Amino acid sequence: MEYLEIKGGNPLKGEVRIQGSKNAALPILSAVILHRGTTVLRNCPKIIDVVYMLEILKDFGCRVSWEKEELVIDASKLLDCQVAECYGRQMRSSIMLLGSLLGRMKEACVSYPGGCVIGARPIDLHLAALERLGAVFTEEPAGLKAVCRQPVGAAVSLPFPSVGATENVILLASLAEGTTILENAAREPEIVELCRFLNCMGGSVRGAGTSRLVITGVKELHDTEFTIMPDRIVAGTYMLMTAAAGGEVLLRDAPLEQLECVRRVLEQMGVKQEHGEHGIRISCGGRPRCIEELSTSPYPGFPTDLQSPLLAALSAARGSSCVRETIFEARFKIVEELCRMGADIRIEGEKAVIQGVPRLYGTDLTARELRGGAALVLAAAAAEGTSRIYQYHYIARGYENIIRDLQSLGVVVRYLRS
Ligand code: EPZ
């Protein structure tokens, strides 16, 4: 069994370059198949979810190669439009291939993405929105079959600014006949990055970053080379880790403007921040301060993906904090593991009340999903003594090389197999 062994309790010291964004790379890899040609991607994170996505693209008939740090994908010939069951089940984000497969192949077959630890994660908003553009769905033994013989632009309004549903609409609308107006679109930076990528390929998406997108379908796209933006959630994880463990770190390439809300919370916690042309320098001496009440919310609010790392950091704070999770209905599962380290957290419905404790203690821990696993790594770096974190593969789904990053921040960490 693989696990991380972390000897915690020392302040962080060092610098780390923030990797490319997982949640930008995945929809961009889906968008690549809209074009009958070659795309070159730079700064694509080498994470498990990207490996899965590239296997799916190869199953479709794409030619994929890493040329040093550049990912080269030739999608000239697509022979298949079925997402293999094994990947569909493993990786929920394979659902965002629906829009690009329908745009390119006019049909698709994907397995219903299972729910996961953090919630049921239905896809009703995706299906209703794509039906507005002409898609027809049927449930078959092999999974969800979709056909869209002639995608047509339409007025679409999302009841909730779903990131994935927004991405699927953008992907299908990019090659549809006419114009699509998408109201209540998600405004996350990863959506802006997808729109930027599509426009680089010759697409026409306007309003990126606002809740109203105007997508004008084009006949075809062209070859492009594109550099993927840094990962704001990875940067936020290391910022919160510095708050919890103390010390001083430099996070190179951290996307400052996308972390506005997180930086305000860190200020409330008493964390010093200086930003320069190379990134952001974070320092914290002693225990951080608690925060009154915070709710996760769609961008530009506090990101749900940093909620678990925030709980871990607040566990070491002075005083009592309250965090409300409003995006996923089951995203407090990690609390049980944090309490086994001596944290004092109680759940009241969608609210977690965190009573900061003078210290956390290392112990054996189990990750059950990506961001909860990252929260355990954060707590282990701050805790006194040694922690062993099992099910490390969940963390590797989103963190390119957390061992390398932690070591460059001065954390004593090893990857071991028992
Ligand atoms: C994306 O997931 C991200 N994943 C998630 O990051 C992130 O937490 C989430 O957006 C919110 O920001 C990727 O980008 C690959 P949603 P997505 O559709 O698209 C409900 C990580 O750790 N909903 O905005 O699945 C849903 O159940 C991951 O990197 C419906 O009810 O998120 C949830 O409660 C975790 N019906 C809420 O909306 C639908 O059809 C937000 O979901 C779709 C969603």
CSV table of C-alpha atoms and ligand atoms in Angstrom, one decimal:
chain,number,residue,atom,x,y,z
A,1,MET,CA,0.0,0.0,0.0
A,2,GLU,CA,1.4,3.4,-1.0
A,3,TYR,CA,1.5,6.3,1.5
A,4,LEU,CA,3.1,9.6,2.3
A,5,GLU,CA,5.1,9.8,5.5
A,6,ILE,CA,5.3,13.4,6.8
A,7,LYS,CA,7.3,14.5,9.8
A,8,GLY,CA,5.5,17.8,10.8
A,9,GLY,CA,5.9,20.6,13.3
A,10,ASN,CA,8.6,22.7,11.5
A,11,PRO,CA,7.9,26.1,9.9
A,12,LEU,CA,7.9,26.1,6.1
A,13,LYS,CA,10.9,27.7,4.3
A,14,GLY,CA,11.6,27.8,0.6
A,15,GLU,CA,9.9,28.4,-2.7
A,16,VAL,CA,7.8,26.4,-5.2
A,17,ARG,CA,6.6,27.0,-8.7
A,18,ILE,CA,2.9,26.6,-9.0
A,19,GLN,CA,1.9,23.9,-11.6
A,20,GLY,CA,-0.6,24.3,-14.4
A,21,SER,CA,-4.2,24.3,-13.6
A,22,LYS,CA,-6.0,20.9,-13.5
A,23,ASN,CA,-9.5,22.4,-13.9
A,24,ALA,CA,-8.3,24.5,-16.9
A,25,ALA,CA,-6.4,21.6,-18.5
A,26,LEU,CA,-9.3,19.1,-18.5
A,27,PRO,CA,-11.9,21.2,-20.4
A,28,ILE,CA,-9.1,22.4,-22.8
A,29,LEU,CA,-8.2,18.8,-23.5
A,30,SER,CA,-11.8,18.2,-24.3
A,31,ALA,CA,-11.9,21.2,-26.6
A,32,VAL,CA,-8.9,19.9,-28.5
A,33,ILE,CA,-11.1,17.4,-30.4
A,34,LEU,CA,-13.2,20.1,-31.8
A,35,HIS,CA,-10.4,20.8,-34.2
A,36,ARG,CA,-9.3,18.5,-37.1
A,37,GLY,CA,-5.7,19.3,-36.6
A,38,THR,CA,-2.9,19.7,-34.1
A,39,THR,CA,-2.8,21.6,-30.8
A,40,VAL,CA,0.3,22.2,-28.7
A,41,LEU,CA,-0.2,22.7,-24.9
A,42,ARG,CA,2.4,24.1,-22.5
A,43,ASN,CA,2.3,23.9,-18.7
A,44,CYS,CA,-0.2,21.1,-18.8
A,45,PRO,CA,0.0,19.5,-15.3
A,46,LYS,CA,1.2,15.8,-15.3
A,47,ILE,CA,-1.5,14.6,-13.0
A,48,ILE,CA,-3.5,11.4,-13.0
A,49,ASP,CA,-6.7,13.1,-14.3
A,50,VAL,CA,-4.7,14.4,-17.3
A,51,VAL,CA,-3.3,10.9,-17.9
A,52,TYR,CA,-6.9,9.5,-17.9
A,53,MET,CA,-8.1,12.3,-20.3
A,54,LEU,CA,-5.2,11.6,-22.7
A,55,GLU,CA,-6.0,7.9,-22.7
A,56,ILE,CA,-9.6,8.7,-23.6
A,57,LEU,CA,-8.4,11.0,-26.5
A,58,LYS,CA,-6.1,8.2,-27.7
A,59,ASP,CA,-9.1,5.8,-27.6
A,60,PHE,CA,-10.9,8.3,-29.9
A,61,GLY,CA,-8.0,8.1,-32.4
A,62,CYS,CA,-6.0,11.2,-31.4
A,63,ARG,CA,-2.2,11.0,-31.6
A,64,VAL,CA,-0.7,12.2,-28.3
A,65,SER,CA,2.9,12.9,-27.5
A,66,TRP,CA,4.9,14.7,-24.9
A,67,GLU,CA,7.8,16.6,-26.5
A,68,LYS,CA,9.9,17.7,-23.5
A,69,GLU,CA,7.4,20.0,-21.6
A,70,GLU,CA,5.0,20.4,-24.5
A,71,LEU,CA,2.0,18.2,-25.1
A,72,VAL,CA,1.2,17.7,-28.8
A,73,ILE,CA,-2.2,16.3,-29.8
A,74,ASP,CA,-3.2,15.6,-33.3
A,75,ALA,CA,-7.0,15.2,-33.5
A,76,SER,CA,-7.2,15.1,-37.3
A,77,LYS,CA,-8.8,11.7,-37.4
A,78,LEU,CA,-11.4,10.6,-34.8
A,79,LEU,CA,-12.6,7.1,-35.1
A,80,ASP,CA,-14.7,6.6,-32.0
A,81,CYS,CA,-16.9,8.7,-29.8
A,82,GLN,CA,-17.4,6.3,-26.8
A,83,VAL,CA,-15.7,7.1,-23.5
A,84,ALA,CA,-14.5,3.7,-22.1
A,85,GLU,CA,-16.5,2.7,-19.0
A,86,CYS,CA,-13.3,2.4,-16.9
A,87,TYR,CA,-12.4,6.1,-17.4
A,88,GLY,CA,-16.0,7.4,-17.3
A,89,ARG,CA,-16.4,5.9,-13.9
A,90,GLN,CA,-13.0,6.8,-12.6
A,91,MET,CA,-13.1,10.4,-13.6
A,92,ARG,CA,-16.3,12.5,-13.4
A,93,SER,CA,-14.8,15.2,-15.5
A,94,SER,CA,-15.0,12.9,-18.6
A,95,ILE,CA,-18.6,14.2,-18.8
A,96,MET,CA,-17.2,17.4,-20.3
A,97,LEU,CA,-16.4,15.4,-23.4
A,98,LEU,CA,-20.1,15.4,-24.2
A,99,GLY,CA,-20.1,18.9,-25.7
A,100,SER,CA,-17.0,18.4,-27.8
A,101,LEU,CA,-17.9,15.0,-29.1
A,102,LEU,CA,-21.3,16.2,-30.1
A,103,GLY,CA,-19.7,19.2,-31.8
A,104,ARG,CA,-17.2,17.2,-33.7
A,105,MET,CA,-18.8,13.7,-34.1
A,106,LYS,CA,-22.5,14.7,-33.7
A,107,GLU,CA,-22.8,11.7,-31.3
A,108,ALA,CA,-21.3,10.5,-28.0
A,109,CYS,CA,-21.5,7.6,-25.5
A,110,VAL,CA,-20.4,8.3,-22.0
A,111,SER,CA,-21.0,6.4,-18.8
A,112,TYR,CA,-23.0,8.2,-16.1
A,113,PRO,CA,-20.3,9.8,-14.0
A,114,GLY,CA,-20.7,8.3,-10.5
A,115,GLY,CA,-21.2,10.5,-7.5
A,116,CYS,CA,-18.3,10.7,-5.3
A,117,VAL,CA,-17.4,11.3,-1.7
A,118,ILE,CA,-18.3,15.0,-1.8
A,119,GLY,CA,-21.7,14.6,-3.2
A,120,ALA,CA,-24.2,13.0,-5.7
A,121,ARG,CA,-23.0,15.3,-8.5
A,122,PRO,CA,-25.9,14.9,-10.9
A,123,ILE,CA,-25.6,16.0,-14.6
A,124,ASP,CA,-29.2,17.2,-15.1
A,125,LEU,CA,-28.0,20.8,-15.8
A,126,HIS,CA,-25.6,19.6,-18.5
A,127,LEU,CA,-28.3,17.5,-20.3
A,128,ALA,CA,-31.0,20.2,-20.2
A,129,ALA,CA,-28.6,22.8,-21.5
A,130,LEU,CA,-27.3,20.6,-24.4
A,131,GLU,CA,-30.9,19.7,-25.3
A,132,ARG,CA,-31.5,23.4,-26.0
A,133,LEU,CA,-28.8,23.1,-28.7
A,134,GLY,CA,-30.4,20.1,-30.3
A,135,ALA,CA,-28.9,17.1,-28.4
A,136,VAL,CA,-31.0,14.1,-27.8
A,137,PHE,CA,-30.1,11.7,-25.0
A,138,THR,CA,-31.1,8.0,-24.4
A,139,GLU,CA,-30.0,5.7,-21.6
A,140,GLU,CA,-28.5,2.5,-23.0
A,141,PRO,CA,-26.8,-0.5,-21.3
A,142,ALA,CA,-23.4,0.9,-22.4
A,143,GLY,CA,-24.3,4.2,-20.8
A,144,LEU,CA,-25.7,7.6,-21.8
A,145,LYS,CA,-26.0,7.9,-25.6
A,146,ALA,CA,-26.2,11.3,-27.1
A,147,VAL,CA,-27.0,12.4,-30.7
A,148,CYS,CA,-27.0,16.0,-32.1
A,149,ARG,CA,-27.2,15.8,-35.9
A,150,GLN,CA,-27.3,19.6,-36.4
A,151,PRO,CA,-26.2,21.6,-33.4
A,152,VAL,CA,-28.1,25.0,-33.4
A,153,GLY,CA,-27.3,28.0,-31.3
A,154,ALA,CA,-30.0,28.9,-28.8
A,155,ALA,CA,-30.8,30.9,-25.7
A,156,VAL,CA,-29.8,28.8,-22.7
A,157,SER,CA,-30.2,29.7,-19.0
A,158,LEU,CA,-28.6,27.7,-16.2
A,159,PRO,CA,-30.6,27.5,-12.9
A,160,PHE,CA,-27.2,27.3,-11.1
A,161,PRO,CA,-23.8,28.5,-12.5
A,162,SER,CA,-22.5,25.0,-12.9
A,163,VAL,CA,-18.8,25.0,-14.0
A,164,GLY,CA,-19.1,21.7,-16.0
A,165,ALA,CA,-22.5,22.6,-17.6
A,166,THR,CA,-21.1,25.9,-18.7
A,167,GLU,CA,-18.1,24.2,-20.3
A,168,ASN,CA,-20.3,21.7,-22.1
A,169,VAL,CA,-22.5,24.4,-23.6
A,170,ILE,CA,-19.4,26.4,-24.7
A,171,LEU,CA,-17.9,23.3,-26.3
A,172,LEU,CA,-21.0,22.4,-28.4
A,173,ALA,CA,-22.0,26.0,-29.2
A,174,SER,CA,-18.5,26.7,-30.6
A,175,LEU,CA,-19.3,24.6,-33.7
A,176,ALA,CA,-23.1,25.0,-33.8
A,177,GLU,CA,-25.1,26.9,-36.5
A,178,GLY,CA,-25.7,30.4,-35.3
A,179,THR,CA,-25.3,32.1,-31.9
A,180,THR,CA,-25.8,30.8,-28.3
A,181,ILE,CA,-26.5,33.1,-25.4
A,182,LEU,CA,-25.7,31.5,-22.1
A,183,GLU,CA,-27.2,33.2,-19.1
A,184,ASN,CA,-26.1,32.5,-15.5
A,185,ALA,CA,-22.8,31.0,-16.8
A,186,ALA,CA,-20.1,30.1,-14.3
A,187,ARG,CA,-17.5,32.8,-14.0
A,188,GLU,CA,-14.6,30.7,-12.7
A,189,PRO,CA,-11.1,31.5,-14.1
A,190,GLU,CA,-11.0,28.0,-15.7
A,191,ILE,CA,-14.0,29.1,-17.8
A,192,VAL,CA,-12.2,32.2,-18.9
A,193,GLU,CA,-9.2,30.1,-19.8
A,194,LEU,CA,-11.3,27.7,-21.9
A,195,CYS,CA,-12.8,30.7,-23.7
A,196,ARG,CA,-9.3,32.1,-24.3
A,197,PHE,CA,-8.2,28.8,-25.7
A,198,LEU,CA,-11.2,28.4,-28.0
A,199,ASN,CA,-10.7,32.0,-29.3
A,200,CYS,CA,-7.0,31.2,-29.9
A,201,MET,CA,-8.2,28.3,-32.1
A,202,GLY,CA,-10.4,30.6,-34.1
A,203,GLY,CA,-13.6,30.3,-32.0
A,204,SER,CA,-15.8,33.2,-31.0
A,205,VAL,CA,-16.7,33.3,-27.3
A,206,ARG,CA,-17.5,36.7,-25.8
A,207,GLY,CA,-18.3,37.7,-22.2
A,208,ALA,CA,-15.8,35.3,-20.5
A,209,GLY,CA,-15.7,35.9,-16.8
A,210,THR,CA,-19.2,37.3,-16.7
A,211,SER,CA,-22.5,35.4,-16.2
A,212,ARG,CA,-23.6,36.1,-19.8
A,213,LEU,CA,-21.7,34.4,-22.6
A,214,VAL,CA,-22.2,34.9,-26.4
A,215,ILE,CA,-20.9,32.0,-28.4
A,216,THR,CA,-21.0,32.3,-32.2
A,217,GLY,CA,-20.5,29.0,-33.9
A,218,VAL,CA,-17.8,28.7,-36.6
A,219,LYS,CA,-17.3,26.2,-39.4
A,220,GLU,CA,-13.8,25.1,-38.3
A,221,LEU,CA,-11.0,25.9,-36.0
A,222,HIS,CA,-7.2,26.0,-36.6
A,223,ASP,CA,-3.9,24.8,-35.1
A,224,THR,CA,-2.8,26.6,-32.0
A,225,GLU,CA,-0.1,26.6,-29.3
A,226,PHE,CA,-1.4,27.5,-25.8
A,227,THR,CA,0.1,27.9,-22.3
A,228,ILE,CA,-2.2,26.8,-19.5
A,229,MET,CA,-2.5,29.2,-16.5
A,230,PRO,CA,-1.2,28.2,-13.0
A,231,ASP,CA,-3.5,26.4,-10.6
A,232,ARG,CA,-5.2,28.7,-8.1
A,233,ILE,CA,-6.3,25.8,-5.9
A,234,VAL,CA,-2.7,24.4,-5.6
A,235,ALA,CA,-1.4,27.9,-4.8
A,236,GLY,CA,-4.2,28.4,-2.2
A,237,THR,CA,-3.4,25.0,-0.6
A,238,TYR,CA,0.3,26.1,0.0
A,239,MET,CA,-0.8,29.5,1.3
A,240,LEU,CA,-3.1,27.9,3.8
A,241,MET,CA,-0.3,25.4,4.7
A,242,THR,CA,2.0,28.3,5.5
A,243,ALA,CA,-0.7,29.8,7.7
A,244,ALA,CA,-1.1,26.5,9.6
A,245,ALA,CA,2.6,25.5,9.9
A,246,GLY,CA,4.1,29.0,10.0
A,247,GLY,CA,7.3,30.1,8.2
A,248,GLU,CA,7.9,32.0,5.0
A,249,VAL,CA,7.5,30.8,1.4
A,250,LEU,CA,7.6,32.2,-2.1
A,251,LEU,CA,4.9,30.8,-4.5
A,252,ARG,CA,6.2,31.5,-8.0
A,253,ASP,CA,3.6,32.1,-10.7
A,254,ALA,CA,0.7,32.1,-8.2
A,255,PRO,CA,-2.3,33.7,-10.0
A,256,LEU,CA,-2.8,36.6,-7.6
A,257,GLU,CA,-5.9,38.1,-9.2
A,258,GLN,CA,-7.7,34.8,-9.0
A,259,LEU,CA,-6.9,34.5,-5.3
A,260,GLU,CA,-8.4,37.8,-4.1
A,261,CYS,CA,-11.0,36.1,-1.8
A,262,VAL,CA,-8.5,33.6,-0.4
A,263,ARG,CA,-6.0,36.4,0.2
A,264,ARG,CA,-8.6,38.4,2.2
A,265,VAL,CA,-9.2,35.4,4.4
A,266,LEU,CA,-5.5,34.9,5.0
A,267,GLU,CA,-5.2,38.6,6.0
A,268,GLN,CA,-8.0,38.0,8.5
A,269,MET,CA,-5.9,35.1,9.8
A,270,GLY,CA,-2.9,37.4,10.3
A,271,VAL,CA,-0.9,36.0,7.4
A,272,LYS,CA,1.6,38.5,5.8
A,273,GLN,CA,1.5,38.6,2.0
A,274,GLU,CA,3.8,40.5,-0.4
A,275,HIS,CA,3.4,40.1,-4.1
A,276,GLY,CA,6.0,40.9,-6.7
A,277,GLU,CA,6.6,40.0,-10.4
A,278,HIS,CA,7.7,36.5,-9.5
A,279,GLY,CA,4.7,35.5,-7.4
A,280,ILE,CA,3.5,35.9,-3.8
A,281,ARG,CA,5.6,35.7,-0.6
A,282,ILE,CA,3.6,34.4,2.3
A,283,SER,CA,4.7,34.5,5.9
A,284,CYS,CA,3.2,33.6,9.3
A,285,GLY,CA,4.8,33.6,12.7
A,286,GLY,CA,3.0,31.7,15.4
A,287,ARG,CA,-0.6,30.4,15.3
A,288,PRO,CA,-3.0,32.1,12.8
A,289,ARG,CA,-6.1,34.0,13.9
A,290,CYS,CA,-9.6,32.5,13.6
A,291,ILE,CA,-12.2,33.9,11.2
A,292,GLU,CA,-15.8,34.9,12.0
A,293,GLU,CA,-17.9,33.1,9.4
A,294,LEU,CA,-17.2,32.2,5.9
A,295,SER,CA,-19.3,30.5,3.2
A,296,THR,CA,-18.0,28.9,0.0
A,297,SER,CA,-19.6,30.2,-3.1
A,298,PRO,CA,-19.2,30.3,-6.9
A,299,TYR,CA,-16.3,32.5,-8.2
A,300,PRO,CA,-15.3,35.2,-7.2
A,301,GLY,CA,-16.3,33.9,-3.7
A,302,PHE,CA,-14.3,31.5,-1.6
A,303,PRO,CA,-13.7,28.3,-3.6
A,304,THR,CA,-15.2,25.1,-2.4
A,305,ASP,CA,-12.0,23.3,-3.4
A,306,LEU,CA,-10.1,25.1,-0.7
A,307,GLN,CA,-12.8,24.5,2.0
A,308,SER,CA,-11.1,21.3,3.4
A,309,PRO,CA,-7.6,22.9,3.4
A,310,LEU,CA,-9.1,25.9,5.2
A,311,LEU,CA,-10.7,23.7,7.9
A,312,ALA,CA,-7.3,22.1,8.4
A,313,ALA,CA,-5.6,25.5,8.7
A,314,LEU,CA,-8.3,26.9,11.1
A,315,SER,CA,-7.8,23.8,13.3
A,316,ALA,CA,-4.5,25.3,14.3
A,317,ALA,CA,-5.8,28.9,14.8
A,318,ARG,CA,-6.4,30.8,17.9
A,319,GLY,CA,-10.2,30.9,18.7
A,320,SER,CA,-13.3,29.6,17.1
A,321,SER,CA,-14.2,29.8,13.3
A,322,CYS,CA,-17.2,28.9,11.3
A,323,VAL,CA,-17.2,27.6,7.7
A,324,ARG,CA,-20.4,27.0,5.6
A,325,GLU,CA,-20.2,24.7,2.5
A,326,THR,CA,-22.9,25.8,0.0
A,327,ILE,CA,-21.7,24.0,-3.2
A,328,PHE,CA,-21.4,20.3,-2.4
A,329,GLU,CA,-23.7,18.6,0.1
A,330,ALA,CA,-21.1,16.2,1.5
A,331,ARG,CA,-17.8,18.0,1.6
A,332,PHE,CA,-17.1,17.6,5.3
A,333,LYS,CA,-16.0,14.0,5.3
A,334,ILE,CA,-12.4,14.9,6.0
A,335,VAL,CA,-13.4,16.3,9.5
A,336,GLU,CA,-13.3,12.8,11.0
A,337,GLU,CA,-9.7,12.4,10.0
A,338,LEU,CA,-8.7,15.9,11.2
A,339,CYS,CA,-10.3,15.2,14.6
A,340,ARG,CA,-8.1,12.1,14.8
A,341,MET,CA,-5.2,14.5,14.8
A,342,GLY,CA,-6.6,16.4,17.7
A,343,ALA,CA,-8.6,19.0,15.8
A,344,ASP,CA,-11.8,20.2,17.5
A,345,ILE,CA,-14.5,20.5,14.7
A,346,ARG,CA,-18.2,19.9,14.9
A,347,ILE,CA,-20.6,19.7,12.0
A,348,GLU,CA,-24.0,21.4,12.3
A,349,GLY,CA,-25.7,20.8,8.9
A,350,GLU,CA,-23.9,22.7,6.2
A,351,LYS,CA,-21.8,24.5,8.8
A,352,ALA,CA,-18.5,23.4,10.4
A,353,VAL,CA,-17.5,25.0,13.7
A,354,ILE,CA,-13.8,24.9,14.3
A,355,GLN,CA,-12.3,25.5,17.8
A,356,GLY,CA,-8.6,26.1,17.2
A,357,VAL,CA,-6.2,23.9,19.3
A,358,PRO,CA,-2.6,24.6,20.4
A,359,ARG,CA,-1.3,21.7,18.4
A,360,LEU,CA,-2.3,18.8,16.1
A,361,TYR,CA,-0.6,15.4,16.4
A,362,GLY,CA,0.6,13.2,13.6
A,363,THR,CA,-1.1,9.8,13.1
A,364,ASP,CA,-2.1,7.3,10.4
A,365,LEU,CA,-4.6,8.9,8.0
A,366,THR,CA,-6.6,8.0,4.9
A,367,ALA,CA,-7.4,10.3,2.0
A,368,ARG,CA,-10.8,9.6,0.4
A,369,GLU,CA,-10.8,12.3,-2.3
A,370,LEU,CA,-8.5,14.9,-3.8
A,371,ARG,CA,-9.0,18.1,-1.7
A,372,GLY,CA,-9.6,16.3,1.5
A,373,GLY,CA,-6.4,14.5,0.9
A,374,ALA,CA,-4.6,17.8,0.4
A,375,ALA,CA,-6.1,19.0,3.7
A,376,LEU,CA,-4.5,16.0,5.5
A,377,VAL,CA,-1.1,16.8,4.0
A,378,LEU,CA,-1.5,20.4,5.2
A,379,ALA,CA,-2.5,19.3,8.7
A,380,ALA,CA,0.4,16.7,8.8
A,381,ALA,CA,2.9,19.4,7.9
A,382,ALA,CA,1.7,21.5,10.8
A,383,ALA,CA,1.2,18.7,13.3
A,384,GLU,CA,3.8,17.5,15.9
A,385,GLY,CA,5.2,14.1,15.0
A,386,THR,CA,4.9,11.8,12.1
A,387,SER,CA,1.8,11.2,9.9
A,388,ARG,CA,1.3,8.5,7.3
A,389,ILE,CA,-1.3,9.4,4.7
A,390,TYR,CA,-2.7,6.4,2.8
A,391,GLN,CA,-4.6,6.4,-0.6
A,392,TYR,CA,-2.1,8.9,-1.9
A,393,HIS,CA,-3.4,8.4,-5.5
A,394,TYR,CA,-6.4,10.7,-4.7
A,395,ILE,CA,-3.9,13.5,-4.1
A,396,ALA,CA,-1.9,12.8,-7.2
A,397,ARG,CA,-5.1,13.3,-9.2
A,398,GLY,CA,-4.7,17.1,-8.8
A,399,TYR,CA,-1.2,17.8,-7.4
A,400,GLU,CA,1.5,17.1,-10.0
A,401,ASN,CA,4.2,16.3,-7.5
A,402,ILE,CA,3.2,17.3,-4.0
A,403,ILE,CA,6.3,15.4,-2.6
A,404,ARG,CA,8.6,17.6,-4.7
A,405,ASP,CA,6.7,20.7,-3.7
A,406,LEU,CA,6.6,19.9,0.0
A,407,GLN,CA,10.4,19.2,0.0
A,408,SER,CA,11.1,22.5,-1.7
A,409,LEU,CA,9.1,24.1,1.1
A,410,GLY,CA,11.3,22.3,3.7
A,411,VAL,CA,8.8,19.7,4.8
A,412,VAL,CA,10.3,16.2,5.7
A,413,VAL,CA,8.2,13.9,3.5
A,414,ARG,CA,8.7,10.5,1.9
A,415,TYR,CA,6.7,8.3,-0.5
A,416,LEU,CA,6.7,4.7,0.8
A,417,ARG,CA,5.0,1.5,-0.1
A,418,SER,CA,4.2,-1.1,2.6
B,1,EPZ,C1,-16.0,21.7,-11.1
B,1,EPZ,O1,-16.8,20.6,-10.9
B,1,EPZ,C2,-14.6,21.4,-10.6
B,1,EPZ,N1,-14.1,20.2,-11.4
B,1,EPZ,C3,-14.7,21.0,-9.1
B,1,EPZ,O2,-13.3,20.8,-8.7
B,1,EPZ,C4,-15.2,22.2,-8.4
B,1,EPZ,O3,-15.3,21.9,-7.0
B,1,EPZ,C5,-16.6,22.6,-8.9
B,1,EPZ,O4,-16.5,22.8,-10.4
B,1,EPZ,C6,-17.1,23.9,-8.3
B,1,EPZ,O5,-16.3,24.9,-8.5
B,1,EPZ,C7,-13.5,20.4,-12.6
B,1,EPZ,O6,-13.4,21.5,-13.1
B,1,EPZ,C8,-12.9,19.2,-13.3
B,1,EPZ,P1,-20.5,22.2,-10.7
B,1,EPZ,P2,-18.3,20.5,-11.5
B,1,EPZ,O7,-21.1,21.6,-11.9
B,1,EPZ,O8,-18.3,21.1,-12.8
B,1,EPZ,C9,-24.5,20.6,-8.7
B,1,EPZ,C10,-11.6,19.5,-7.7
B,1,EPZ,O9,-11.3,19.1,-6.5
B,1,EPZ,N2,-24.9,20.2,-10.1
B,1,EPZ,O10,-20.2,23.7,-10.7
B,1,EPZ,O11,-18.8,19.1,-11.3
B,1,EPZ,C11,-23.4,19.8,-8.2
B,1,EPZ,O12,-23.9,18.6,-7.6
B,1,EPZ,C12,-13.0,19.4,-8.2
B,1,EPZ,O13,-10.7,20.0,-8.5
B,1,EPZ,C13,-26.1,19.7,-10.3
B,1,EPZ,O14,-27.0,19.6,-9.4
B,1,EPZ,O15,-19.1,21.4,-10.5
B,1,EPZ,C14,-22.7,20.7,-7.1
B,1,EPZ,O16,-23.5,20.6,-6.0
B,1,EPZ,C15,-14.0,18.9,-7.2
B,1,EPZ,N3,-26.5,19.3,-11.6
B,1,EPZ,C16,-22.9,22.0,-7.8
B,1,EPZ,O17,-23.9,21.9,-8.8
B,1,EPZ,C17,-25.6,19.4,-12.6
B,1,EPZ,O18,-25.9,19.0,-13.8
B,1,EPZ,C18,-21.6,22.6,-8.4
B,1,EPZ,O19,-21.3,21.7,-9.4
B,1,EPZ,C19,-24.3,19.9,-12.4
B,1,EPZ,C20,-23.9,20.3,-11.1
